[in-house]
Amino acid sequence: MEDFGKTDKKLGMDYTKERTIFRVWSPIKDKIQLILYETRDLEEKQVFIMEKSEDGTHELKLEGDHKGKFYNYLVDGKDEVTDPYSVSSAINSKASAIIDLEDTDPKGFREYKQSSDINYKTPIIYEAHIKDFTGSENSGVKNRGKYLGFVEEGSEYKGFKTGIDHLKELGVTHIHLMPVYDFYTVDEREEKFLEDKNYNWGYDPELYNTPEGSYATNPKDPLNRIKELKTLIMKLQQKGFKVILDVVYNHTYKAVESNFNTIMPGYYYRMTEDGKFSDGTGTGNEIDTQNPMVRKFIIDSLKYWVEEYRVDGFRFDLLGLIDIDTTREIVKTLKEKDPHIFIYGEPWGGGKTTLHFEDMSLKGTQRGLGFSYFNDDFRNALKGDNNGNYPGFTQGNSRYKWSVELGIVGSIDYNSSHKGFTDSPLESINYVNSHDDLIIYDKILKVFPNMVKQDIEKLNRFAFSGLLTSQGIPFITSGNEFLRDKGGISNTYKSPLSVNAIDWSLKKENIHFFRYFKDLIKLRQENPEFSLKTSEEVNEKLKFMQFEPEKNIIVYAIKKGNGYILVVHNGKFEDAYIGVDDIIDFINYNYKVEKLTLNIRKILGIDGLEKSKYRDDLKELYIPNMTTYVYDIK
């Protein structure tokens, strides 16, 4: 592609009471005008010529106070589009808004300090969709499915906590919000909000720096959506949570008619040799991150979310399609702003791309750079194939035993037997499922169509005990903690709200499972040995006991002070017995201990955490089928 240069100027709308400056970059366009709308109905307007400079920036300075008005760009006298750098908009993305961002801060937003009452040394990520989380009638909140509803306190269903109080009770540390930027396929009008089919996950970007209006209580007011999203972030952080935004810089919903392509045709998108849009995302287009002004836009956008909204991290959709040089620049820039910022993404694309394979952000390219990738190898080993009926380790398949062991060590290079893709377990985001593909409850039913609920619950316990006792960073999706299902639908991105909304009655119905899940989180937080930080620590402290692959049993120890944690995953539909003498020999050999006498105490059993006494008279350990037991040894 031709080199069109770049500009370092601040693009978009720059408001003060005395004047407003508008800048848009397009060296190939000679005529870009600004349309100024006086009111929200976008009827009364004025048109102004923008002046083009040598670097390709078109600029206009309007004297006076224009706060509360709206604007668009008119390209070549015929094509009207919004500003890609919009910070807010009219309802349904029809025009960009002129606002003073200082008017959007909730009281105390710039002054508050985040709570430190959660142990961030053991991060546990909880993925949630704003509308799903409190959209159902039984969520108990006033502002159902809204930014404010997400953080309403005191909500419950028949005495069981819902909403933000539920998150606090569960014990997770990081809240991953599925897209909250402005997306295209949901009608933002308030009267349409709770219509069952007016739903989408939000992976159809329109305005990257503008909050989605449908989640606001007044989507017609361009200040309201910003203020309420900031309120959500502030209240989550004040409760001790870190807030992560799900971002989708790999494609846009529109292609030919997008604001990017109208302003600068072909530049913002990868194109094939015959002039068509490359489709590495499976959505019809993909962003060309290797072009300088595309890279600038992405980095400007991320910096804006950190500076203006005070978020704590980002999850990148289809990060494989962002070239690795841009990914490195993103990480470097964000880490300079906040050394503790959390960055992770999907190390793959969604189709055939024109981006060269060696330029993609794939597993292994993150080594030592301070960001993480979703570990789909571990997911597949635990769960089996995503949407089919092929079983994983947690459904009795011994073929995945070695892959599960690799996931347990955080997919590092472990001794000489396991070769992974990480330099540190913290580079691995471990998960059984996320918002897409079959949720684990439905996956188990796909493998075992006639399985009774009691046994489905047992296999769910087994899956999440494997996840939460492994090195790396665990990730769960909302509802996993009380056996949420999605009616067997693998991707519910445009299914109705009735399918996607969290049914809070499940918490009451499955309260024993919820308590087990909460115990798993507590076990992890109380034992930092499950969250080792370096590959050296893992190699030194974690040792596997050897069993024949067909037994589908994984046993390993982790050094803990003067003792050990022993974890046993029995992945067979048969009960197992492990001799204590065999455990003594295993520890003697691996940790070079002499004259070992084992005092053993079970701390996690089939019903969750236990408070049993230490015993030195045990001859063997009994592990029920498809169950994880954890022992403290000293």
PDB file of C-alpha atoms in Angstrom, residues 263-503:
ATOM      1  CA  ILE A 263     -13.044   9.030   5.252  1.00  0.00           C
ATOM      2  CA  MET A 264     -10.012   7.058   4.036  1.00  0.00           C
ATOM      3  CA  PRO A 265     -11.100   4.276   1.618  1.00  0.00           C
ATOM      4  CA  GLY A 266      -9.144   1.009   1.873  1.00  0.00           C
ATOM      5  CA  TYR A 267      -6.632   2.315   4.414  1.00  0.00           C
ATOM      6  CA  TYR A 268      -8.140   1.048   7.666  1.00  0.00           C
ATOM      7  CA  TYR A 269      -8.890  -2.453   6.338  1.00  0.00           C
ATOM      8  CA  ARG A 270      -6.841  -5.286   4.931  1.00  0.00           C
ATOM      9  CA  MET A 271      -7.692  -5.847   1.295  1.00  0.00           C
ATOM     10  CA  THR A 272      -7.109  -8.795  -1.018  1.00  0.00           C
ATOM     11  CA  GLU A 273      -5.216  -8.470  -4.295  1.00  0.00           C
ATOM     12  CA  ASP A 274      -8.497  -8.241  -6.205  1.00  0.00           C
ATOM     13  CA  GLY A 275      -9.679  -5.312  -4.069  1.00  0.00           C
ATOM     14  CA  LYS A 276     -12.032  -7.144  -1.709  1.00  0.00           C
ATOM     15  CA  PHE A 277     -12.075  -6.926   2.073  1.00  0.00           C
ATOM     16  CA  SER A 278      -9.918  -9.560   3.726  1.00  0.00           C
ATOM     17  CA  ASP A 279     -12.027 -11.612   6.133  1.00  0.00           C
ATOM     18  CA  GLY A 280      -9.755 -13.064   8.791  1.00  0.00           C
ATOM     19  CA  THR A 281     -12.467 -12.424  11.391  1.00  0.00           C
ATOM     20  CA  GLY A 282     -15.321 -14.264   9.704  1.00  0.00           C
ATOM     21  CA  THR A 283     -17.401 -11.080   9.898  1.00  0.00           C
ATOM     22  CA  GLY A 284     -16.661  -9.628   6.470  1.00  0.00           C
ATOM     23  CA  ASN A 285     -13.661  -7.384   7.163  1.00  0.00           C
ATOM     24  CA  GLU A 286     -10.568  -6.967   9.318  1.00  0.00           C
ATOM     25  CA  ILE A 287      -8.688  -3.911  10.511  1.00  0.00           C
ATOM     26  CA  ASP A 288      -5.235  -3.335   8.996  1.00  0.00           C
ATOM     27  CA  THR A 289      -3.250  -2.755  12.169  1.00  0.00           C
ATOM     28  CA  GLN A 290       0.066  -2.440  10.334  1.00  0.00           C
ATOM     29  CA  ASN A 291      -0.812   0.959   8.873  1.00  0.00           C
ATOM     30  CA  PRO A 292       0.565   3.771  11.066  1.00  0.00           C
ATOM     31  CA  MET A 293      -2.655   5.730  11.552  1.00  0.00           C
ATOM     32  CA  VAL A 294      -4.600   2.559  12.306  1.00  0.00           C
ATOM     33  CA  ARG A 295      -2.065   1.693  14.987  1.00  0.00           C
ATOM     34  CA  LYS A 296      -2.293   5.269  16.277  1.00  0.00           C
ATOM     35  CA  PHE A 297      -6.087   5.035  16.523  1.00  0.00           C
ATOM     36  CA  ILE A 298      -5.980   1.800  18.523  1.00  0.00           C
ATOM     37  CA  ILE A 299      -3.361   3.094  20.941  1.00  0.00           C
ATOM     38  CA  ASP A 300      -5.101   6.469  21.293  1.00  0.00           C
ATOM     39  CA  SER A 301      -8.344   4.641  22.045  1.00  0.00           C
ATOM     40  CA  LEU A 302      -6.799   2.390  24.699  1.00  0.00           C
ATOM     41  CA  LYS A 303      -5.053   5.331  26.379  1.00  0.00           C
ATOM     42  CA  TYR A 304      -8.356   7.198  26.397  1.00  0.00           C
ATOM     43  CA  TRP A 305     -10.148   4.374  28.234  1.00  0.00           C
ATOM     44  CA  VAL A 306      -7.370   4.228  30.829  1.00  0.00           C
ATOM     45  CA  GLU A 307      -7.138   7.989  31.356  1.00  0.00           C
ATOM     46  CA  GLU A 308     -10.809   8.930  31.147  1.00  0.00           C
ATOM     47  CA  TYR A 309     -12.475   5.833  32.644  1.00  0.00           C
ATOM     48  CA  ARG A 310      -9.680   4.553  34.924  1.00  0.00           C
ATOM     49  CA  VAL A 311     -10.033   0.938  33.797  1.00  0.00           C
ATOM     50  CA  ASP A 312      -7.585  -1.709  34.971  1.00  0.00           C
ATOM     51  CA  GLY A 313      -7.085  -3.796  31.852  1.00  0.00           C
ATOM     52  CA  PHE A 314      -8.210  -5.045  28.469  1.00  0.00           C
ATOM     53  CA  ARG A 315      -9.224  -8.329  26.885  1.00  0.00           C
ATOM     54  CA  PHE A 316      -8.547  -8.341  23.123  1.00  0.00           C
ATOM     55  CA  ASP A 317     -10.933 -10.174  20.827  1.00  0.00           C
ATOM     56  CA  LEU A 318      -9.125 -12.128  18.047  1.00  0.00           C
ATOM     57  CA  LEU A 319      -5.784 -10.668  19.068  1.00  0.00           C
ATOM     58  CA  GLY A 320      -4.134 -12.964  16.540  1.00  0.00           C
ATOM     59  CA  LEU A 321      -5.262 -10.524  13.830  1.00  0.00           C
ATOM     60  CA  ILE A 322      -3.470  -7.603  15.441  1.00  0.00           C
ATOM     61  CA  ASP A 323       0.082  -7.798  14.136  1.00  0.00           C
ATOM     62  CA  ILE A 324       2.659  -8.599  16.787  1.00  0.00           C
ATOM     63  CA  ASP A 325       4.512  -5.288  16.352  1.00  0.00           C
ATOM     64  CA  THR A 326       1.317  -3.395  17.142  1.00  0.00           C
ATOM     65  CA  THR A 327       0.625  -5.723  20.078  1.00  0.00           C
ATOM     66  CA  ARG A 328       4.100  -5.042  21.465  1.00  0.00           C
ATOM     67  CA  GLU A 329       3.534  -1.291  21.057  1.00  0.00           C
ATOM     68  CA  ILE A 330       0.175  -1.558  22.825  1.00  0.00           C
ATOM     69  CA  VAL A 331       1.673  -3.432  25.769  1.00  0.00           C
ATOM     70  CA  LYS A 332       4.655  -1.066  26.025  1.00  0.00           C
ATOM     71  CA  THR A 333       2.448   2.048  25.933  1.00  0.00           C
ATOM     72  CA  LEU A 334      -0.069   0.762  28.468  1.00  0.00           C
ATOM     73  CA  LYS A 335       2.580  -0.577  30.844  1.00  0.00           C
ATOM     74  CA  GLU A 336       4.250   2.844  30.815  1.00  0.00           C
ATOM     75  CA  LYS A 337       0.958   4.360  31.952  1.00  0.00           C
ATOM     76  CA  ASP A 338       0.264   1.643  34.527  1.00  0.00           C
ATOM     77  CA  PRO A 339       2.815  -1.104  35.215  1.00  0.00           C
ATOM     78  CA  HIS A 340       0.071  -3.266  36.750  1.00  0.00           C
ATOM     79  CA  ILE A 341      -2.397  -3.033  33.882  1.00  0.00           C
ATOM     80  CA  PHE A 342      -3.887  -6.385  32.904  1.00  0.00           C
ATOM     81  CA  ILE A 343      -3.682  -7.328  29.205  1.00  0.00           C
ATOM     82  CA  TYR A 344      -4.806 -10.593  27.611  1.00  0.00           C
ATOM     83  CA  GLY A 345      -6.425 -11.806  24.432  1.00  0.00           C
ATOM     84  CA  GLU A 346      -7.327 -14.570  22.012  1.00  0.00           C
ATOM     85  CA  PRO A 347      -4.217 -15.824  20.144  1.00  0.00           C
ATOM     86  CA  TRP A 348      -6.047 -16.704  16.942  1.00  0.00           C
ATOM     87  CA  GLY A 349      -8.138 -15.310  14.089  1.00  0.00           C
ATOM     88  CA  GLY A 350     -11.486 -16.360  12.728  1.00  0.00           C
ATOM     89  CA  GLY A 351     -10.776 -17.099   9.075  1.00  0.00           C
ATOM     90  CA  LYS A 352      -8.338 -16.690   6.198  1.00  0.00           C
ATOM     91  CA  THR A 353      -6.366 -13.463   6.523  1.00  0.00           C
ATOM     92  CA  THR A 354      -3.937 -11.527   4.353  1.00  0.00           C
ATOM     93  CA  LEU A 355      -1.805 -10.871   7.466  1.00  0.00           C
ATOM     94  CA  HIS A 356       1.326 -12.995   7.162  1.00  0.00           C
ATOM     95  CA  PHE A 357       1.480 -15.861   9.634  1.00  0.00           C
ATOM     96  CA  GLU A 358       4.803 -14.684  11.087  1.00  0.00           C
ATOM     97  CA  ASP A 359       3.250 -11.272  11.837  1.00  0.00           C
ATOM     98  CA  MET A 360       0.264 -12.612  13.792  1.00  0.00           C
ATOM     99  CA  SER A 361      -0.056 -12.406  17.587  1.00  0.00           C
ATOM    100  CA  LEU A 362      -0.125 -16.130  18.297  1.00  0.00           C
ATOM    101  CA  LYS A 363       0.737 -18.342  21.255  1.00  0.00           C
ATOM    102  CA  GLY A 364       4.406 -17.955  22.122  1.00  0.00           C
ATOM    103  CA  THR A 365       4.746 -14.388  20.878  1.00  0.00           C
ATOM    104  CA  GLN A 366       3.832 -13.094  24.339  1.00  0.00           C
ATOM    105  CA  ARG A 367       6.827 -14.711  26.050  1.00  0.00           C
ATOM    106  CA  GLY A 368       8.303 -12.315  28.592  1.00  0.00           C
ATOM    107  CA  LEU A 369       6.376  -9.272  27.335  1.00  0.00           C
ATOM    108  CA  GLY A 370       3.937  -8.870  30.228  1.00  0.00           C
ATOM    109  CA  PHE A 371       0.652  -9.980  28.708  1.00  0.00           C
ATOM    110  CA  SER A 372      -1.319 -13.210  28.498  1.00  0.00           C
ATOM    111  CA  TYR A 373      -3.217 -15.429  26.080  1.00  0.00           C
ATOM    112  CA  PHE A 374      -6.275 -17.609  26.444  1.00  0.00           C
ATOM    113  CA  ASN A 375      -5.108 -21.200  26.769  1.00  0.00           C
ATOM    114  CA  ASP A 376      -7.428 -23.071  24.420  1.00  0.00           C
ATOM    115  CA  ASP A 377      -5.206 -26.171  24.606  1.00  0.00           C
ATOM    116  CA  PHE A 378      -6.007 -26.502  28.311  1.00  0.00           C
ATOM    117  CA  ARG A 379      -9.676 -25.693  27.686  1.00  0.00           C
ATOM    118  CA  ASN A 380      -9.938 -28.441  25.072  1.00  0.00           C
ATOM    119  CA  ALA A 381      -8.130 -30.913  27.304  1.00  0.00           C
ATOM    120  CA  LEU A 382     -10.551 -30.297  30.175  1.00  0.00           C
ATOM    121  CA  LYS A 383     -13.722 -29.868  28.137  1.00  0.00           C
ATOM    122  CA  GLY A 384     -13.185 -31.833  24.928  1.00  0.00           C
ATOM    123  CA  ASP A 385     -14.088 -30.398  21.542  1.00  0.00           C
ATOM    124  CA  ASN A 386     -15.924 -27.091  21.850  1.00  0.00           C
ATOM    125  CA  ASN A 387     -19.333 -27.819  20.394  1.00  0.00           C
ATOM    126  CA  GLY A 388     -19.364 -31.528  19.638  1.00  0.00           C
ATOM    127  CA  ASN A 389     -19.756 -34.703  21.665  1.00  0.00           C
ATOM    128  CA  TYR A 390     -16.073 -35.645  21.955  1.00  0.00           C
ATOM    129  CA  PRO A 391     -15.244 -35.851  25.688  1.00  0.00           C
ATOM    130  CA  GLY A 392     -12.399 -34.194  27.545  1.00  0.00           C
ATOM    131  CA  PHE A 393     -10.406 -35.314  30.564  1.00  0.00           C
ATOM    132  CA  THR A 394     -13.180 -34.182  32.895  1.00  0.00           C
ATOM    133  CA  GLN A 395     -15.603 -36.472  31.066  1.00  0.00           C
ATOM    134  CA  GLY A 396     -13.351 -39.516  31.376  1.00  0.00           C
ATOM    135  CA  ASN A 397     -11.107 -39.251  28.290  1.00  0.00           C
ATOM    136  CA  SER A 398      -7.561 -40.373  29.180  1.00  0.00           C
ATOM    137  CA  ARG A 399      -6.151 -39.164  25.843  1.00  0.00           C
ATOM    138  CA  TYR A 400      -6.038 -35.636  27.257  1.00  0.00           C
ATOM    139  CA  LYS A 401      -4.147 -36.533  30.451  1.00  0.00           C
ATOM    140  CA  TRP A 402      -0.777 -35.200  29.261  1.00  0.00           C
ATOM    141  CA  SER A 403      -2.371 -31.962  27.957  1.00  0.00           C
ATOM    142  CA  VAL A 404      -4.132 -31.402  31.273  1.00  0.00           C
ATOM    143  CA  GLU A 405      -0.806 -31.805  33.090  1.00  0.00           C
ATOM    144  CA  LEU A 406       0.704 -29.164  30.808  1.00  0.00           C
ATOM    145  CA  GLY A 407      -2.191 -26.846  31.659  1.00  0.00           C
ATOM    146  CA  ILE A 408      -1.747 -27.536  35.365  1.00  0.00           C
ATOM    147  CA  VAL A 409       1.802 -26.146  35.224  1.00  0.00           C
ATOM    148  CA  GLY A 410       0.663 -23.031  33.362  1.00  0.00           C
ATOM    149  CA  SER A 411       1.851 -24.280  29.946  1.00  0.00           C
ATOM    150  CA  ILE A 412       5.470 -23.460  30.750  1.00  0.00           C
ATOM    151  CA  ASP A 413       8.425 -25.549  29.596  1.00  0.00           C
ATOM    152  CA  TYR A 414       8.171 -28.010  32.445  1.00  0.00           C
ATOM    153  CA  ASN A 415      11.277 -30.156  33.067  1.00  0.00           C
ATOM    154  CA  SER A 416      12.063 -32.119  29.916  1.00  0.00           C
ATOM    155  CA  SER A 417       8.665 -33.749  29.582  1.00  0.00           C
ATOM    156  CA  HIS A 418       6.251 -30.897  28.870  1.00  0.00           C
ATOM    157  CA  LYS A 419       6.866 -28.089  26.368  1.00  0.00           C
ATOM    158  CA  GLY A 420       4.473 -25.176  26.561  1.00  0.00           C
ATOM    159  CA  PHE A 421       4.033 -21.721  25.056  1.00  0.00           C
ATOM    160  CA  THR A 422       4.644 -19.522  28.126  1.00  0.00           C
ATOM    161  CA  ASP A 423       7.659 -18.193  29.997  1.00  0.00           C
ATOM    162  CA  SER A 424       5.532 -17.754  33.113  1.00  0.00           C
ATOM    163  CA  PRO A 425       2.243 -19.318  34.234  1.00  0.00           C
ATOM    164  CA  LEU A 426       0.871 -15.776  34.461  1.00  0.00           C
ATOM    165  CA  GLU A 427       0.913 -15.675  30.649  1.00  0.00           C
ATOM    166  CA  SER A 428      -1.801 -18.356  30.549  1.00  0.00           C
ATOM    167  CA  ILE A 429      -5.495 -17.495  30.942  1.00  0.00           C
ATOM    168  CA  ASN A 430      -7.036 -20.822  31.938  1.00  0.00           C
ATOM    169  CA  TYR A 431     -10.682 -21.516  31.255  1.00  0.00           C
ATOM    170  CA  VAL A 432     -13.243 -24.242  30.721  1.00  0.00           C
ATOM    171  CA  ASN A 433     -15.591 -22.002  28.758  1.00  0.00           C
ATOM    172  CA  SER A 434     -16.240 -18.353  27.940  1.00  0.00           C
ATOM    173  CA  HIS A 435     -19.205 -16.516  26.445  1.00  0.00           C
ATOM    174  CA  ASP A 436     -18.808 -18.283  23.108  1.00  0.00           C
ATOM    175  CA  ASP A 437     -19.196 -21.963  22.201  1.00  0.00           C
ATOM    176  CA  LEU A 438     -21.037 -24.423  24.452  1.00  0.00           C
ATOM    177  CA  ILE A 439     -21.145 -23.535  28.115  1.00  0.00           C
ATOM    178  CA  ILE A 440     -19.813 -26.485  30.118  1.00  0.00           C
ATOM    179  CA  TYR A 441     -23.235 -27.592  31.403  1.00  0.00           C
ATOM    180  CA  ASP A 442     -24.520 -27.926  27.825  1.00  0.00           C
ATOM    181  CA  LYS A 443     -21.273 -29.543  26.680  1.00  0.00           C
ATOM    182  CA  ILE A 444     -21.635 -32.310  29.269  1.00  0.00           C
ATOM    183  CA  LEU A 445     -25.195 -32.909  28.122  1.00  0.00           C
ATOM    184  CA  LYS A 446     -23.931 -33.138  24.542  1.00  0.00           C
ATOM    185  CA  VAL A 447     -21.481 -35.864  25.565  1.00  0.00           C
ATOM    186  CA  PHE A 448     -23.944 -37.652  27.855  1.00  0.00           C
ATOM    187  CA  PRO A 449     -27.482 -36.858  26.596  1.00  0.00           C
ATOM    188  CA  ASN A 450     -29.174 -39.068  29.187  1.00  0.00           C
ATOM    189  CA  MET A 451     -27.109 -38.047  32.207  1.00  0.00           C
ATOM    190  CA  VAL A 452     -29.123 -37.071  35.281  1.00  0.00           C
ATOM    191  CA  LYS A 453     -28.621 -33.641  36.803  1.00  0.00           C
ATOM    192  CA  GLN A 454     -26.842 -34.966  39.887  1.00  0.00           C
ATOM    193  CA  ASP A 455     -24.092 -36.441  37.719  1.00  0.00           C
ATOM    194  CA  ILE A 456     -23.906 -33.335  35.487  1.00  0.00           C
ATOM    195  CA  GLU A 457     -23.294 -31.351  38.644  1.00  0.00           C
ATOM    196  CA  LYS A 458     -20.570 -33.793  39.669  1.00  0.00           C
ATOM    197  CA  LEU A 459     -18.742 -33.363  36.345  1.00  0.00           C
ATOM    198  CA  ASN A 460     -19.061 -29.568  36.645  1.00  0.00           C
ATOM    199  CA  ARG A 461     -17.431 -29.787  40.076  1.00  0.00           C
ATOM    200  CA  PHE A 462     -14.653 -31.876  38.604  1.00  0.00           C
ATOM    201  CA  ALA A 463     -14.057 -29.472  35.706  1.00  0.00           C
ATOM    202  CA  PHE A 464     -13.821 -26.359  37.853  1.00  0.00           C
ATOM    203  CA  SER A 465     -11.746 -28.033  40.562  1.00  0.00           C
ATOM    204  CA  GLY A 466      -9.241 -28.838  37.809  1.00  0.00           C
ATOM    205  CA  LEU A 467      -9.296 -25.236  36.636  1.00  0.00           C
ATOM    206  CA  LEU A 468      -8.976 -23.589  40.041  1.00  0.00           C
ATOM    207  CA  THR A 469      -6.134 -25.794  41.288  1.00  0.00           C
ATOM    208  CA  SER A 470      -3.915 -25.125  38.255  1.00  0.00           C
ATOM    209  CA  GLN A 471      -1.114 -22.641  37.777  1.00  0.00           C
ATOM    210  CA  GLY A 472      -1.996 -19.630  35.644  1.00  0.00           C
ATOM    211  CA  ILE A 473      -4.904 -17.201  35.799  1.00  0.00           C
ATOM    212  CA  PRO A 474      -8.382 -18.763  36.042  1.00  0.00           C
ATOM    213  CA  PHE A 475     -11.260 -17.307  34.036  1.00  0.00           C
ATOM    214  CA  ILE A 476     -14.947 -18.160  34.441  1.00  0.00           C
ATOM    215  CA  THR A 477     -18.052 -16.892  32.709  1.00  0.00           C
ATOM    216  CA  SER A 478     -21.100 -15.645  34.584  1.00  0.00           C
ATOM    217  CA  GLY A 479     -23.408 -18.382  35.778  1.00  0.00           C
ATOM    218  CA  ASN A 480     -20.783 -21.114  35.830  1.00  0.00           C
ATOM    219  CA  GLU A 481     -20.931 -20.862  39.600  1.00  0.00           C
ATOM    220  CA  PHE A 482     -24.537 -22.101  39.752  1.00  0.00           C
ATOM    221  CA  LEU A 483     -24.821 -24.400  36.722  1.00  0.00           C
ATOM    222  CA  ARG A 484     -26.097 -21.948  34.116  1.00  0.00           C
ATOM    223  CA  ASP A 485     -27.063 -23.454  30.773  1.00  0.00           C
ATOM    224  CA  LYS A 486     -27.973 -21.880  27.419  1.00  0.00           C
ATOM    225  CA  GLY A 487     -30.387 -24.464  26.111  1.00  0.00           C
ATOM    226  CA  GLY A 488     -27.702 -26.206  24.074  1.00  0.00           C
ATOM    227  CA  ILE A 489     -27.042 -23.137  21.858  1.00  0.00           C
ATOM    228  CA  SER A 490     -23.310 -22.823  21.224  1.00  0.00           C
ATOM    229  CA  ASN A 491     -23.121 -19.121  20.319  1.00  0.00           C
ATOM    230  CA  THR A 492     -25.902 -16.984  21.715  1.00  0.00           C
ATOM    231  CA  TYR A 493     -24.582 -13.641  20.438  1.00  0.00           C
ATOM    232  CA  LYS A 494     -27.891 -12.738  18.817  1.00  0.00           C
ATOM    233  CA  SER A 495     -30.193 -15.111  20.663  1.00  0.00           C
ATOM    234  CA  PRO A 496     -32.938 -13.398  22.652  1.00  0.00           C
ATOM    235  CA  LEU A 497     -32.515 -12.028  26.146  1.00  0.00           C
ATOM    236  CA  SER A 498     -34.670 -14.883  27.443  1.00  0.00           C
ATOM    237  CA  VAL A 499     -31.803 -17.246  26.505  1.00  0.00           C
ATOM    238  CA  ASN A 500     -28.946 -15.016  27.634  1.00  0.00           C
ATOM    239  CA  ALA A 501     -30.197 -13.357  30.823  1.00  0.00           C
ATOM    240  CA  ILE A 502     -28.867 -14.848  34.043  1.00  0.00           C
ATOM    241  CA  ASP A 503     -31.602 -16.831  35.791  1.00  0.00           C
TER     242      ASP A 503
END
